[in-house]
Short mmCIF file of C-alpha atoms in Angstrom, two decimals:
data_model
loop_
_atom_site.label_atom_id
_atom_site.label_comp_id
_atom_site.label_asym_id
_atom_site.label_seq_id
_atom_site.Cartn_x
_atom_site.Cartn_y
_atom_site.Cartn_z
CA UNK A 1 -3.37 -5.00 49.70
CA UNK A 2 -5.61 -7.95 48.87
CA UNK A 3 -9.05 -6.41 49.23
CA UNK A 4 -10.79 -3.62 47.36
CA UNK A 5 -14.09 -1.94 47.97
CA UNK A 6 -16.56 -1.66 45.13
CA UNK A 7 -19.46 0.74 45.65
CA UNK A 8 -20.11 0.57 49.36
CA UNK A 9 -17.38 0.33 51.99
CA UNK A 10 -19.04 -2.71 53.58
CA UNK A 11 -18.95 -4.89 50.45
CA UNK A 12 -15.26 -5.73 50.08
CA UNK A 13 -14.26 -8.21 47.39
CA UNK A 14 -11.12 -10.35 47.73
CA UNK A 15 -8.79 -10.08 44.75
CA UNK A 16 -5.45 -11.57 43.87
CA UNK A 17 -2.42 -9.56 45.01
CA UNK A 18 -0.27 -7.80 42.44
CA UNK A 19 2.52 -9.93 40.99
CA UNK A 20 5.10 -7.35 42.06
CA UNK A 21 3.83 -7.65 45.64
CA UNK A 22 4.11 -11.45 45.59
CA UNK A 23 7.62 -11.25 44.12
CA UNK A 24 8.67 -8.78 46.83
CA UNK A 25 7.30 -11.06 49.57
CA UNK A 26 9.08 -14.03 48.02
CA UNK A 27 12.35 -12.09 47.80
CA UNK A 28 12.16 -11.23 51.51
CA UNK A 29 11.35 -14.83 52.42
CA UNK A 30 14.18 -16.18 50.25
CA UNK A 31 16.67 -13.72 51.72
CA UNK A 32 15.61 -14.66 55.25
CA UNK A 33 15.81 -18.37 54.38
CA UNK A 34 19.29 -18.02 52.93
CA UNK A 35 20.45 -15.94 55.91
CA UNK A 36 19.18 -18.62 58.29
CA UNK A 37 21.00 -21.38 56.39
CA UNK A 38 24.35 -19.64 55.89
CA UNK A 39 24.55 -18.13 59.39
CA UNK A 40 25.99 -21.35 60.89
CA UNK A 41 28.94 -20.89 58.51
CA UNK A 42 29.49 -17.33 59.75
CA UNK A 43 28.13 -15.76 56.57
CA UNK A 44 25.47 -13.27 55.55
CA UNK A 45 23.40 -13.60 52.39
CA UNK A 46 25.59 -10.99 50.65
CA UNK A 47 28.77 -12.84 51.62
CA UNK A 48 27.33 -16.12 50.37
CA UNK A 49 26.25 -14.44 47.13
CA UNK A 50 29.80 -13.17 46.65
CA UNK A 51 31.24 -16.67 47.19
CA UNK A 52 28.72 -18.00 44.68
CA UNK A 53 29.68 -15.37 42.09
CA UNK A 54 33.37 -16.16 42.50
CA UNK A 55 32.76 -19.90 42.26
CA UNK A 56 30.51 -19.63 39.23
CA UNK A 57 32.99 -17.61 37.21
CA UNK A 58 35.98 -19.80 38.04
CA UNK A 59 38.27 -16.81 37.57
CA UNK A 60 39.29 -13.85 39.72
CA UNK A 61 36.85 -10.94 39.83
CA UNK A 62 37.55 -7.38 40.88
CA UNK A 63 35.58 -5.46 43.48
CA UNK A 64 33.81 -3.52 40.70
CA UNK A 65 32.88 -6.70 38.79
CA UNK A 66 31.52 -8.35 41.95
CA UNK A 67 29.58 -5.21 42.90
CA UNK A 68 27.90 -5.03 39.47
CA UNK A 69 26.94 -8.71 39.54
CA UNK A 70 25.58 -8.50 43.10
CA UNK A 71 23.74 -5.18 42.50
CA UNK A 72 25.74 -3.47 45.23
CA UNK A 73 27.83 -0.34 45.37
CA UNK A 74 31.59 -0.87 45.17
CA UNK A 75 31.88 0.57 48.69
CA UNK A 76 29.42 -1.99 50.09
CA UNK A 77 31.12 -4.80 48.18
CA UNK A 78 34.49 -3.77 49.62
CA UNK A 79 33.13 -4.40 53.13
CA UNK A 80 31.90 -7.86 52.03
CA UNK A 81 35.24 -8.69 50.41
CA UNK A 82 37.17 -7.53 53.47
CA UNK A 83 35.04 -9.75 55.72
CA UNK A 84 35.46 -12.79 53.45
CA UNK A 85 39.21 -12.24 53.24
CA UNK A 86 39.42 -11.94 57.03
CA UNK A 87 37.59 -15.28 57.35
CA UNK A 88 40.08 -16.89 54.97
CA UNK A 89 37.41 -17.64 52.34
CA UNK A 90 38.87 -15.51 49.55
CA UNK A 91 42.28 -14.28 48.51
CA UNK A 92 43.10 -11.08 46.64
CA UNK A 93 46.16 -10.73 44.46
CA UNK A 94 47.37 -7.67 42.59
CA UNK A 95 46.28 -7.56 38.96
CA UNK A 96 49.33 -7.84 36.68
CA UNK A 97 48.31 -4.81 34.58
CA UNK A 98 46.51 -2.58 37.10
CA UNK A 99 48.23 -1.37 40.26
CA UNK A 100 45.02 -0.62 42.17
CA UNK A 101 43.01 -3.71 41.20
CA UNK A 102 43.11 -6.78 43.44
CA UNK A 103 40.84 -9.48 41.97
CA UNK A 104 39.42 -12.00 44.44
CA UNK A 105 39.44 -15.78 44.17
CA UNK A 106 38.08 -18.49 46.44
CA UNK A 107 40.49 -20.25 48.77
CA UNK A 108 40.21 -23.99 49.42
CA UNK A 109 38.32 -23.14 52.62
CA UNK A 110 36.08 -20.80 50.64
CA UNK A 111 35.23 -23.57 48.16
CA UNK A 112 34.35 -25.94 51.04
CA UNK A 113 32.17 -23.36 52.80
CA UNK A 114 30.49 -22.42 49.53
CA UNK A 115 29.70 -26.09 48.80
CA UNK A 116 28.20 -26.56 52.28
CA UNK A 117 26.13 -23.39 51.93
CA UNK A 118 25.01 -24.43 48.43
CA UNK A 119 23.67 -27.69 49.88
CA UNK A 120 21.81 -25.81 52.63
CA UNK A 121 20.33 -23.32 50.15
CA UNK A 122 19.31 -26.17 47.84
CA UNK A 123 17.31 -27.64 50.74
CA UNK A 124 15.57 -24.27 51.19
CA UNK A 125 14.77 -24.11 47.46
CA UNK A 126 13.38 -27.64 47.55
CA UNK A 127 11.12 -26.61 50.42
CA UNK A 128 10.01 -23.50 48.50
CA UNK A 129 9.33 -25.44 45.28
CA UNK A 130 7.91 -28.55 46.96
CA UNK A 131 4.43 -28.17 45.45
CA UNK A 132 5.74 -27.74 41.89
CA UNK A 133 6.56 -30.55 39.49
CA UNK A 134 9.60 -30.51 37.18
CA UNK A 135 7.72 -28.83 34.32
CA UNK A 136 6.27 -26.14 36.60
CA UNK A 137 9.73 -25.44 38.04
CA UNK A 138 11.23 -25.07 34.56
CA UNK A 139 8.38 -22.81 33.49
CA UNK A 140 8.74 -20.67 36.61
CA UNK A 141 12.47 -20.21 36.02
CA UNK A 142 11.93 -19.33 32.36
CA UNK A 143 9.19 -16.84 33.26
CA UNK A 144 11.16 -15.17 36.04
CA UNK A 145 14.23 -14.79 33.82
CA UNK A 146 12.04 -13.25 31.11
CA UNK A 147 10.68 -10.75 33.64
CA UNK A 148 14.21 -9.82 34.73
CA UNK A 149 15.27 -9.34 31.11
CA UNK A 150 12.20 -7.20 30.40
CA UNK A 151 13.28 -4.83 33.14
CA UNK A 152 16.86 -4.81 31.76
CA UNK A 153 18.23 -6.31 34.97
CA UNK A 154 20.29 -9.17 33.57
CA UNK A 155 20.03 -12.67 32.12
CA UNK A 156 20.87 -12.11 28.45
CA UNK A 157 19.07 -14.34 25.94
#
């Protein structure tokens, strides 16, 4: 809500929206923008996020590790992993020390699709940040990471 009434109902004053409201609107817009840009590659935002997590780590990750990093339940992540494996974008091999663990890695096709999606998402981010200069972008990133840390949701110091 961006308006409040002070005193009489007919004298509404416009106020700035809550930061949490703006962040929520931005999150929905970013998710929609990513979905739009990865859809041509047959992916959802969650599938793209999983490819990004696997590529960033450079090592195999289990279903549980991916679920924690993507803030998903292991059951939901399993559906994402199954879809990516079916598309030939990831491969799962049995862990040498754990019979029930099958860590996932990107395939060559998965690395190509991830790179193409990264380029498309970078374009979306450039559009989103178009009015900010380099210093403002750096400050925004620093501030957002601090907010995430304050809520104990990641990004260690």
